[in-house]
Amino acid sequence: MNASIAGKEITVNEEGYLTDFNQWNEQIGESIAAEANITLTPRHWEVIKYLQNEHKSQVALSIRRVGKSGVVDIKEFYALFPNAPLKTATKIAGVPKPASCI
Amino acid sequence: MENNNGKIRKMMIILSKGTLENVYAAFVLANGARMEGIEAEMFFTFFGLEAIHKKKLEHLHVATVGNPAMHMPTMLGGLPGMESLASMMMKKEMEKIDMPDVHEFLDILSASGVKLWACKLAMDMFHYKKEDLYEGVDAIITVGDFYKQSEGEGVHMLMV
């Protein structure tokens, strides 16, 4: 479906995840973050860039993998993106929601 | 009663068994709740305590006897070494799907904000002390304390 985020027409799925990463930009990320009541700091951006790189390399994301990334530990990940960090952070990053149970 | 539209706010997970499959099921449920933004607390009682006992948590086994899903004759499952063999095989498969071992899983749960409670009655029964337990365990509490923790809307309780 179509959505207008940060003044740009983009396509998202029914959960609000971008379906085409090429449509993503930082303003869209900030706008999705604001919806989740998150103000993005440089630490947030480091995590977001990491998630985007992992997605580009087609790595399946999980909480465990993020925790072992060396970019952020699990505790900080939950602190940066409270309430469902992996789901929220990937949505902001414009990458698909990970189908992970761990 | 306040209406919260059936939303799950918190999962209270009771683990009373010390077999690898039960421990993992409870851990995955608790971690999965946190991943969805749901609070989670775990109450370790009876043999479930083995999952947070420092010296025992690395040596948990799958049940080969009395477990029809193992598709193994009961007599065979009871032979020496069978449990270790089955457990080793299962652990290998788990590593393949990125499943952490018990200790690392406890670290993940603890870092994710899952409260870990040890049952006082079972601790007394097995003569365990706080220092025997994984360092991330929040406290040793009574069943009454656990119920107190479970108060409020949208709280669900699950026994594994």
Short mmCIF file of C-alpha atoms in Angstrom, two decimals:
data_model
loop_
_atom_site.label_atom_id
_atom_site.label_comp_id
_atom_site.label_asym_id
_atom_site.label_seq_id
_atom_site.Cartn_x
_atom_site.Cartn_y
_atom_site.Cartn_z
CA MET A 1 0.00 0.00 0.00
CA ASN A 2 1.02 3.62 -0.49
CA ALA A 3 1.90 5.93 2.33
CA SER A 4 3.13 9.46 2.61
CA ILE A 5 6.01 9.72 5.06
CA ALA A 6 8.14 12.83 5.52
CA GLY A 7 6.57 14.33 2.41
CA LYS A 8 7.48 11.39 0.20
CA GLU A 9 5.20 8.85 -1.42
CA ILE A 10 6.41 5.37 -0.53
CA THR A 11 5.11 1.80 -0.45
CA VAL A 12 4.79 -0.03 2.82
CA ASN A 13 3.28 -3.36 3.87
CA GLU A 14 0.29 -3.68 6.21
CA GLU A 15 2.58 -3.40 9.25
CA GLY A 16 4.19 -0.22 7.99
CA TYR A 17 7.51 -1.68 6.83
CA LEU A 18 8.98 -0.24 3.65
CA THR A 19 8.74 -2.72 0.80
CA ASP A 20 11.50 -1.06 -1.23
CA PHE A 21 14.63 0.05 0.59
CA ASN A 22 15.53 2.39 -2.30
CA GLN A 23 12.67 4.63 -1.21
CA TRP A 24 14.21 5.06 2.25
CA ASN A 25 15.98 8.20 3.38
CA GLU A 26 16.99 9.57 6.78
CA GLN A 27 13.94 11.82 7.04
CA ILE A 28 11.68 8.80 6.57
CA GLY A 29 13.65 6.99 9.28
CA GLU A 30 13.23 9.93 11.63
CA SER A 31 9.54 10.13 10.89
CA ILE A 32 8.96 6.42 11.59
CA ALA A 33 11.02 6.77 14.78
CA ALA A 34 8.91 9.72 15.92
CA GLU A 35 5.81 7.59 15.53
CA ALA A 36 7.39 5.15 17.98
CA ASN A 37 8.25 8.08 20.29
CA ILE A 38 11.96 7.71 19.63
CA THR A 39 14.27 10.65 18.95
CA LEU A 40 17.22 9.37 16.98
CA THR A 41 20.66 10.05 18.46
CA PRO A 42 24.04 9.23 16.87
CA ARG A 43 23.94 5.89 18.77
CA HIS A 44 20.60 5.04 17.17
CA TRP A 45 22.03 5.83 13.76
CA GLU A 46 25.01 3.53 14.29
CA VAL A 47 22.59 0.68 15.01
CA ILE A 48 20.37 1.58 12.06
CA LYS A 49 23.33 1.66 9.66
CA TYR A 50 24.48 -1.69 11.01
CA LEU A 51 21.02 -3.22 10.42
CA GLN A 52 20.96 -1.84 6.89
CA ASN A 53 24.40 -3.28 6.15
CA GLU A 54 23.38 -6.67 7.51
CA HIS A 55 20.28 -6.57 5.35
CA LYS A 56 22.38 -5.69 2.32
CA SER A 57 24.61 -8.70 3.01
CA GLN A 58 21.43 -10.79 3.35
CA VAL A 59 22.16 -11.77 6.93
CA ALA A 60 19.14 -13.04 8.89
CA LEU A 61 18.79 -10.71 11.85
CA SER A 62 18.14 -11.89 15.39
CA ILE A 63 18.51 -10.37 18.85
CA ARG A 64 21.42 -12.73 19.48
CA ARG A 65 23.23 -11.61 16.32
CA VAL A 66 22.72 -7.94 17.12
CA GLY A 67 24.05 -8.58 20.63
CA LYS A 68 27.17 -10.17 19.21
CA SER A 69 27.69 -7.51 16.54
CA GLY A 70 30.06 -5.38 18.59
CA VAL A 71 27.93 -2.39 17.56
CA VAL A 72 25.49 -2.54 20.44
CA ASP A 73 24.83 -5.00 23.28
CA ILE A 74 21.37 -6.37 23.99
CA LYS A 75 20.80 -4.20 27.03
CA GLU A 76 21.56 -1.00 25.15
CA PHE A 77 19.56 -2.20 22.15
CA TYR A 78 16.48 -2.47 24.38
CA ALA A 79 17.28 0.91 25.93
CA LEU A 80 17.64 2.63 22.54
CA PHE A 81 14.53 1.04 21.03
CA PRO A 82 12.21 0.23 23.93
CA ASN A 83 9.33 -2.15 23.19
CA ALA A 84 10.28 -4.66 20.54
CA PRO A 85 13.74 -3.29 19.58
CA LEU A 86 14.38 -5.53 16.58
CA LYS A 87 10.95 -4.84 15.08
CA THR A 88 11.12 -1.12 15.74
CA ALA A 89 14.72 -0.62 14.64
CA THR A 90 14.28 -2.52 11.37
CA LYS A 91 11.15 -0.53 10.59
CA ILE A 92 13.04 2.73 11.10
CA ALA A 93 15.93 1.37 9.02
CA GLY A 94 13.58 0.61 6.16
CA VAL A 95 14.45 -3.08 6.06
CA PRO A 96 12.01 -6.02 6.35
CA LYS A 97 10.83 -7.26 9.73
CA PRO A 98 13.07 -10.20 10.71
CA ALA A 99 11.28 -13.54 10.93
CA SER A 100 13.28 -14.57 13.96
CA CYS A 101 12.21 -16.32 17.16
CA ILE A 102 15.44 -15.58 18.99
CA MET B 1 -12.32 -4.33 35.21
CA GLU B 2 -10.48 -2.11 32.81
CA ASN B 3 -10.64 -3.16 29.19
CA ASN B 4 -7.23 -3.54 27.56
CA ASN B 5 -8.60 -5.07 24.35
CA GLY B 6 -7.05 -8.46 25.06
CA LYS B 7 -3.54 -7.09 24.70
CA ILE B 8 -0.85 -9.16 26.40
CA ARG B 9 1.17 -6.86 28.63
CA LYS B 10 3.20 -9.38 30.59
CA MET B 11 3.96 -13.11 30.47
CA MET B 12 4.61 -14.99 33.72
CA ILE B 13 6.38 -18.22 32.80
CA ILE B 14 6.79 -21.01 35.33
CA LEU B 15 9.44 -23.62 34.60
CA SER B 16 9.20 -26.75 36.72
CA LYS B 17 11.19 -29.17 34.58
CA GLY B 18 14.91 -29.46 33.94
CA THR B 19 14.91 -31.21 30.60
CA LEU B 20 16.58 -29.35 27.77
CA GLU B 21 13.44 -29.20 25.64
CA ASN B 22 11.37 -27.67 28.43
CA VAL B 23 14.07 -25.18 29.39
CA TYR B 24 14.45 -24.01 25.79
CA ALA B 25 10.70 -23.76 25.30
CA ALA B 26 10.42 -21.53 28.37
CA PHE B 27 13.43 -19.42 27.33
CA VAL B 28 12.19 -18.92 23.77
CA LEU B 29 8.76 -17.90 25.07
CA ALA B 30 10.23 -15.39 27.51
CA ASN B 31 12.67 -13.95 24.99
CA GLY B 32 10.00 -13.90 22.28
CA ALA B 33 7.73 -11.89 24.57
CA ARG B 34 10.43 -9.27 25.12
CA MET B 35 11.08 -9.12 21.38
CA GLU B 36 7.42 -8.20 20.89
CA GLY B 37 7.53 -5.53 23.56
CA ILE B 38 5.80 -7.72 26.14
CA GLU B 39 7.22 -7.87 29.67
CA ALA B 40 8.31 -11.30 30.90
CA GLU B 41 9.13 -12.88 34.24
CA MET B 42 10.24 -16.44 34.91
CA PHE B 43 9.70 -18.51 38.06
CA PHE B 44 12.05 -21.48 38.38
CA THR B 45 10.73 -24.20 40.61
CA PHE B 46 11.50 -27.86 41.34
CA PHE B 47 13.65 -29.30 38.55
CA GLY B 48 13.34 -26.06 36.65
CA LEU B 49 15.91 -24.73 39.12
CA GLU B 50 18.57 -26.73 37.28
CA ALA B 51 18.32 -24.22 34.44
CA ILE B 52 19.67 -21.48 36.73
CA HIS B 53 22.00 -23.64 38.85
CA LYS B 54 25.54 -22.60 37.88
CA LYS B 55 26.98 -26.11 38.00
CA LYS B 56 24.00 -27.87 36.39
CA LEU B 57 22.81 -25.56 33.66
CA GLU B 58 25.56 -26.64 31.27
CA HIS B 59 24.63 -30.29 31.70
CA LEU B 60 20.93 -30.40 30.94
CA HIS B 61 19.64 -33.30 28.87
CA VAL B 62 16.72 -34.13 26.64
CA ALA B 63 14.47 -36.84 28.03
CA THR B 64 14.96 -40.08 26.11
CA VAL B 65 12.73 -42.15 28.39
CA GLY B 66 9.01 -41.47 28.59
CA ASN B 67 9.19 -39.22 25.56
CA PRO B 68 7.23 -40.82 22.69
CA ALA B 69 8.30 -38.08 20.28
CA MET B 70 11.88 -39.36 20.48
CA HIS B 71 10.71 -42.41 18.50
CA MET B 72 13.04 -44.58 20.49
CA PRO B 73 12.06 -47.73 22.37
CA THR B 74 11.86 -46.95 26.09
CA MET B 75 14.32 -49.74 26.93
CA LEU B 76 16.86 -48.30 24.51
CA GLY B 77 16.38 -44.77 25.81
CA GLY B 78 17.33 -46.03 29.26
CA LEU B 79 20.71 -47.38 28.21
CA PRO B 80 23.78 -45.60 29.63
CA GLY B 81 24.92 -42.72 27.45
CA MET B 82 21.71 -42.45 25.44
CA GLU B 83 20.64 -39.19 27.04
CA SER B 84 24.05 -37.63 26.46
CA LEU B 85 24.06 -38.77 22.85
CA ALA B 86 20.57 -37.43 22.16
CA SER B 87 21.40 -34.18 23.95
CA MET B 88 24.62 -33.75 22.02
CA MET B 89 22.78 -34.25 18.75
CA MET B 90 20.10 -31.77 19.70
CA LYS B 91 22.65 -29.16 20.79
CA LYS B 92 24.39 -29.50 17.44
CA GLU B 93 21.13 -28.85 15.59
CA MET B 94 20.38 -25.89 17.85
CA GLU B 95 23.72 -24.27 17.09
CA LYS B 96 22.91 -24.59 13.40
CA ILE B 97 19.76 -22.50 13.81
CA ASP B 98 21.60 -19.88 15.86
CA MET B 99 20.17 -21.07 19.18
CA PRO B 100 22.37 -19.98 22.10
CA ASP B 101 23.45 -22.42 24.83
CA VAL B 102 21.72 -22.26 28.21
CA HIS B 103 24.19 -19.87 29.82
CA GLU B 104 24.23 -17.47 26.89
CA PHE B 105 20.44 -17.64 26.68
CA LEU B 106 20.24 -16.60 30.35
CA ASP B 107 22.55 -13.67 29.55
CA ILE B 108 20.25 -12.66 26.69
CA LEU B 109 17.13 -12.94 28.88
CA SER B 110 18.73 -10.97 31.68
CA ALA B 111 19.96 -8.23 29.31
CA SER B 112 16.50 -8.10 27.72
CA GLY B 113 14.94 -7.27 31.07
CA VAL B 114 13.35 -10.63 31.85
CA LYS B 115 12.99 -11.04 35.62
CA LEU B 116 14.39 -14.34 36.86
CA TRP B 117 12.94 -15.64 40.13
CA ALA B 118 13.96 -18.78 42.02
CA CYS B 119 11.30 -20.60 44.04
CA LYS B 120 12.11 -20.49 47.75
CA LEU B 121 10.39 -23.77 48.58
CA ALA B 122 12.29 -25.69 45.89
CA MET B 123 15.56 -23.98 46.88
CA ASP B 124 15.05 -25.20 50.46
CA MET B 125 14.10 -28.66 49.28
CA PHE B 126 17.23 -29.09 47.15
CA HIS B 127 19.42 -27.29 49.72
CA TYR B 128 20.52 -24.75 47.13
CA LYS B 129 21.89 -21.35 48.12
CA LYS B 130 21.73 -18.03 46.27
CA GLU B 131 25.44 -18.31 45.43
CA ASP B 132 24.75 -21.62 43.65
CA LEU B 133 22.60 -19.76 41.14
CA TYR B 134 23.31 -17.92 37.91
CA GLU B 135 24.35 -14.37 38.83
CA GLY B 136 21.52 -12.75 36.85
CA VAL B 137 18.82 -14.29 39.07
CA ASP B 138 16.88 -11.40 40.59
CA ALA B 139 15.85 -13.02 43.89
CA ILE B 140 14.57 -16.08 45.69
CA ILE B 141 10.87 -15.54 46.24
CA THR B 142 7.78 -17.37 47.50
CA VAL B 143 4.84 -18.38 45.36
CA GLY B 144 2.91 -15.56 47.04
CA ASP B 145 5.51 -13.04 45.91
CA PHE B 146 5.22 -14.41 42.39
CA TYR B 147 1.44 -13.92 42.41
CA LYS B 148 1.99 -10.39 43.65
CA GLN B 149 4.28 -9.80 40.66
CA SER B 150 1.50 -11.09 38.40
CA GLU B 151 -1.09 -8.50 39.39
CA GLY B 152 -2.62 -6.18 36.83
CA GLU B 153 -4.33 -6.14 33.47
CA GLY B 154 -3.09 -8.12 30.50
CA VAL B 155 -0.92 -10.52 32.51
CA HIS B 156 -0.84 -14.15 31.40
CA MET B 157 0.61 -17.12 33.21
CA LEU B 158 2.12 -20.16 31.58
CA MET B 159 3.51 -23.36 33.06
CA VAL B 160 6.23 -25.19 31.14
#
